[in-house]
XYZ file of C-alpha atoms in Angstrom:
304
model
C 18.844 50.148 174.186
C 19.405 47.156 176.539
C 21.568 47.572 179.798
C 24.640 45.481 180.320
C 22.889 43.704 183.170
C 20.456 42.232 180.504
C 23.134 39.990 179.253
C 21.942 37.707 182.182
C 18.684 36.674 180.721
C 16.618 33.603 180.927
C 18.048 32.182 177.693
C 21.498 32.471 179.069
C 20.802 30.749 182.270
C 19.005 27.853 180.439
C 22.102 27.517 178.266
C 24.307 27.426 181.352
C 22.096 25.022 183.048
C 22.082 22.734 180.004
C 25.807 22.913 179.836
C 26.316 21.842 183.411
C 23.880 19.097 183.344
C 25.758 17.570 180.371
C 28.995 17.262 182.584
C 27.107 16.569 185.743
C 23.720 14.551 185.469
C 23.024 15.534 189.157
C 22.878 19.081 188.316
C 19.233 20.379 188.980
C 18.351 22.715 186.005
C 14.923 23.669 187.030
C 15.959 24.431 190.701
C 18.956 26.299 189.506
C 16.859 28.555 187.265
C 14.403 29.132 190.056
C 17.085 30.106 192.479
C 18.623 32.552 190.021
C 15.484 34.457 189.467
C 14.899 35.355 193.152
C 12.428 38.062 194.056
C 15.040 40.857 193.918
C 16.812 39.602 190.667
C 15.199 42.445 188.494
C 16.679 45.217 190.825
C 20.200 43.754 190.747
C 22.796 45.761 188.781
C 25.325 44.052 186.599
C 28.053 43.334 189.176
C 25.372 42.249 191.565
C 24.004 39.740 189.080
C 27.592 38.411 188.496
C 28.062 37.860 192.133
C 24.655 36.460 192.597
C 24.998 33.896 189.707
C 28.381 32.846 191.151
C 27.018 32.211 194.483
C 23.874 30.316 193.100
C 26.026 28.187 190.912
C 28.123 27.370 193.921
C 24.984 26.004 195.705
C 24.596 23.493 192.842
C 28.367 22.367 192.516
C 30.379 20.014 194.683
C 31.368 21.620 197.945
C 35.075 20.607 197.178
C 36.619 23.237 195.055
C 38.926 20.911 192.813
C 35.694 18.877 191.884
C 33.529 21.961 191.341
C 36.144 23.698 189.116
C 36.840 20.485 187.075
C 33.128 20.635 186.036
C 33.391 24.331 185.255
C 36.692 23.722 183.179
C 34.979 20.968 181.321
C 32.073 23.155 180.533
C 34.437 25.876 179.139
C 36.267 23.278 177.012
C 33.022 22.161 175.643
C 32.065 25.699 174.866
C 35.419 26.277 173.075
C 35.046 22.975 171.121
C 31.659 23.929 170.016
C 32.886 27.331 168.713
C 31.030 29.539 171.291
C 32.487 33.087 171.637
C 33.436 33.932 175.118
C 31.017 36.794 175.779
C 31.229 39.062 178.828
C 28.410 37.121 180.607
C 30.703 34.208 181.091
C 32.777 36.320 183.566
C 31.012 34.290 186.173
C 33.553 31.533 185.713
C 36.648 33.500 186.614
C 34.620 35.197 189.371
C 34.012 31.660 190.783
C 37.666 30.855 190.917
C 38.455 34.343 192.527
C 35.608 33.783 195.022
C 36.186 30.135 196.088
C 39.633 29.092 194.871
C 42.205 31.275 196.501
C 43.234 28.591 198.985
C 43.721 25.968 196.193
C 46.739 27.450 194.329
C 47.667 24.665 191.922
C 44.238 23.737 191.039
C 43.111 27.399 190.449
C 46.107 28.196 188.326
C 45.624 25.259 185.959
C 41.891 26.456 185.485
C 42.790 29.965 184.953
C 45.109 29.007 182.152
C 42.258 27.082 180.493
C 39.442 29.416 181.230
C 41.253 32.587 180.183
C 41.229 31.100 176.560
C 37.468 31.615 176.661
C 36.891 34.599 178.840
C 39.788 36.743 180.209
C 40.766 36.095 183.863
C 42.636 39.226 184.243
C 40.594 40.217 187.374
C 40.431 36.850 188.989
C 44.124 36.332 188.827
C 44.857 39.292 191.082
C 43.911 38.026 194.551
C 46.417 35.036 193.737
C 49.156 37.651 192.904
C 48.464 39.346 196.226
C 48.468 36.104 198.231
C 51.312 34.335 196.471
C 53.353 36.942 195.127
C 56.543 35.458 193.724
C 55.030 32.091 193.218
C 52.293 33.451 191.211
C 54.517 35.736 189.114
C 56.592 32.851 188.328
C 53.569 31.171 186.947
C 52.777 34.240 184.830
C 56.365 34.158 183.382
C 55.582 30.616 182.349
C 52.226 31.894 180.717
C 54.120 34.592 178.842
C 55.736 31.764 176.859
C 52.434 30.004 176.131
C 51.489 29.178 172.490
C 47.975 30.579 173.312
C 47.846 34.334 172.754
C 44.938 34.826 175.360
C 47.124 33.093 177.943
C 50.251 35.338 176.996
C 47.920 38.303 177.312
C 46.811 37.281 180.793
C 50.490 37.272 181.778
C 50.623 41.076 181.054
C 47.044 42.227 181.677
C 46.556 40.476 184.914
C 49.727 41.834 186.443
C 49.165 45.525 185.473
C 49.699 47.938 188.356
C 46.775 50.103 187.445
C 44.262 47.719 185.758
C 40.917 49.717 185.605
C 38.188 48.417 187.796
C 40.345 45.924 189.202
C 41.723 44.983 192.623
C 44.837 46.961 193.457
C 48.193 45.279 193.832
C 50.099 47.822 196.003
C 53.431 46.068 196.110
C 53.598 46.003 192.372
C 52.558 49.774 192.086
C 55.478 50.611 194.599
C 57.984 48.372 192.783
C 57.068 47.173 189.232
C 60.334 45.346 188.762
C 58.792 41.882 188.998
C 56.662 42.740 185.939
C 59.526 43.667 183.725
C 60.888 40.086 182.818
C 57.242 39.299 181.710
C 57.051 42.355 179.493
C 60.413 41.700 178.002
C 59.216 38.075 177.046
C 56.317 39.762 175.117
C 57.896 42.806 173.695
C 57.798 41.546 170.223
C 54.781 39.179 170.427
C 53.043 38.314 167.234
C 49.641 39.023 168.640
C 48.264 42.647 168.523
C 46.179 42.152 171.730
C 49.133 40.861 173.629
C 51.277 43.944 172.465
C 48.636 46.334 173.424
C 48.574 44.776 176.871
C 52.299 45.255 177.182
C 51.933 48.980 176.123
C 49.158 49.434 178.617
C 51.172 47.877 181.405
C 54.029 50.284 180.451
C 51.712 53.246 180.573
C 50.535 52.211 184.119
C 54.092 51.893 185.208
C 54.990 55.236 183.664
C 52.506 57.067 186.100
C 54.444 56.076 189.045
C 57.992 55.383 187.707
C 58.606 57.350 184.464
C 62.193 56.663 184.882
C 61.703 52.940 184.410
C 59.706 53.484 181.184
C 62.482 55.773 179.810
C 65.036 53.028 180.493
C 62.899 50.463 178.761
C 62.224 52.680 175.714
C 66.092 53.269 175.278
C 66.583 49.429 175.645
C 63.854 48.380 173.246
C 64.254 51.120 170.568
C 64.623 49.796 167.049
C 64.178 46.177 167.988
C 61.287 46.003 165.597
C 58.392 48.004 164.243
C 55.992 46.293 166.751
C 58.140 46.966 169.646
C 58.517 50.569 168.661
C 54.754 50.776 168.549
C 54.536 49.350 172.071
C 56.917 52.004 173.227
C 55.058 54.855 171.748
C 51.673 53.655 173.080
C 53.213 53.046 176.385
C 54.582 56.563 176.603
C 51.290 58.180 175.830
C 50.702 59.634 179.199
C 54.233 61.135 179.439
C 53.819 62.427 175.879
C 50.493 64.160 176.992
C 52.282 65.542 179.971
C 54.990 66.906 177.833
C 57.601 65.104 179.860
C 60.958 66.505 178.667
C 62.919 63.404 178.495
C 60.237 61.532 176.468
C 59.990 64.479 174.106
C 63.727 64.387 173.703
C 63.475 60.507 172.979
C 61.375 61.367 170.097
C 63.677 64.074 168.853
C 61.215 66.863 169.904
C 62.039 69.992 171.842
C 59.318 72.459 172.565
C 60.149 76.046 171.665
C 56.974 77.808 171.974
C 53.387 77.173 173.293
C 50.548 79.422 172.363
C 46.996 79.459 173.806
C 44.126 81.366 171.936
C 40.341 81.475 171.810
C 40.255 80.618 175.584
C 36.681 80.490 176.840
C 35.788 80.080 180.391
C 32.366 78.248 180.524
C 31.963 78.805 184.352
C 33.150 82.174 185.177
C 31.607 81.971 188.726
C 32.191 78.778 190.828
C 31.984 78.006 194.444
C 34.691 76.262 196.625
C 34.692 72.616 195.609
C 33.153 73.236 192.183
C 35.012 72.937 188.908
C 35.983 75.559 186.285
C 35.153 74.368 182.779
C 36.955 75.753 179.756
C 37.958 75.174 176.128
C 40.668 76.643 174.072
C 42.826 76.350 170.880
C 46.581 75.688 171.729
C 49.632 75.629 169.344
C 52.906 73.956 170.169
C 55.944 74.633 168.171
C 58.410 71.759 168.066
C 61.980 71.501 166.828
C 63.205 68.162 165.584
C 66.911 67.947 165.142
C 66.470 65.661 162.109
C 63.827 67.712 160.362
C 62.554 71.261 159.952
C 60.586 72.857 162.629
C 56.774 72.142 162.715
C 53.679 73.198 164.681
C 50.943 71.188 166.093
C 47.570 72.942 166.404
C 44.843 71.323 168.482
C 41.673 72.067 170.324
C 41.116 71.447 174.096
C 37.402 70.924 174.826
C 35.423 70.858 177.842
C 38.412 70.496 180.320
C 37.935 71.042 184.023
C 40.182 72.095 186.790
């Protein structure tokens, strides 16, 4: 089974070199390949190879960022026109913008809008949000109205307060109110990938501000089947936590909770270690619109 870092292969780099030589005859393909496969390339992990590729590509690009990103954008547009799928290996393009373009707001924003249609720019956009705040959020509101679903998704995904593996945006985690107009624009989007992003964004918000999610759920309820689906998926953390208000929102009131078949897998632990256990749990719910019902489920390999 191949490793994720192996997506950066000789074939991929030859392909990239060919693409850049088409838009820039001065691009030295042979030297680029030689520089990529430095003596320590084989020991690099995936993220190290991403950064190494970005930095090496930079050596062969114009030193002026607007000129360099114009070439990258042209390569991306050519790949889109030729029907290439935007695989994970092409994350080097957003990384280039994130690494070298933060001081070039207008040019970088234009390239992000194009490149995200090929390979998502959800990570690359975050340094711009941190540096430009309201200016960038206004741009993302415009993206939320884009005819392209990938651009609309970026408007939601890139501004998530708790986007996994991404740079934190502390001011949005503290106060997510700038995000809400964007999510409102996308609450009934025709694209499932966009709606899922909106739901994930709401779920992020719920972890720090459950009251905001509850207010949105009440405001959006019944707008459409799709919007109701967003609310349910966005409430998943609160539902798992048994948050009383969200249970009431769904007409559920817990009347009993029973644990059976409890097994402690680690009866003896030292300070700082974990207790592992599994059990069978039953929760009895009362729905005012229907008869009582019970949910029986198994908790496996949990730790505390």
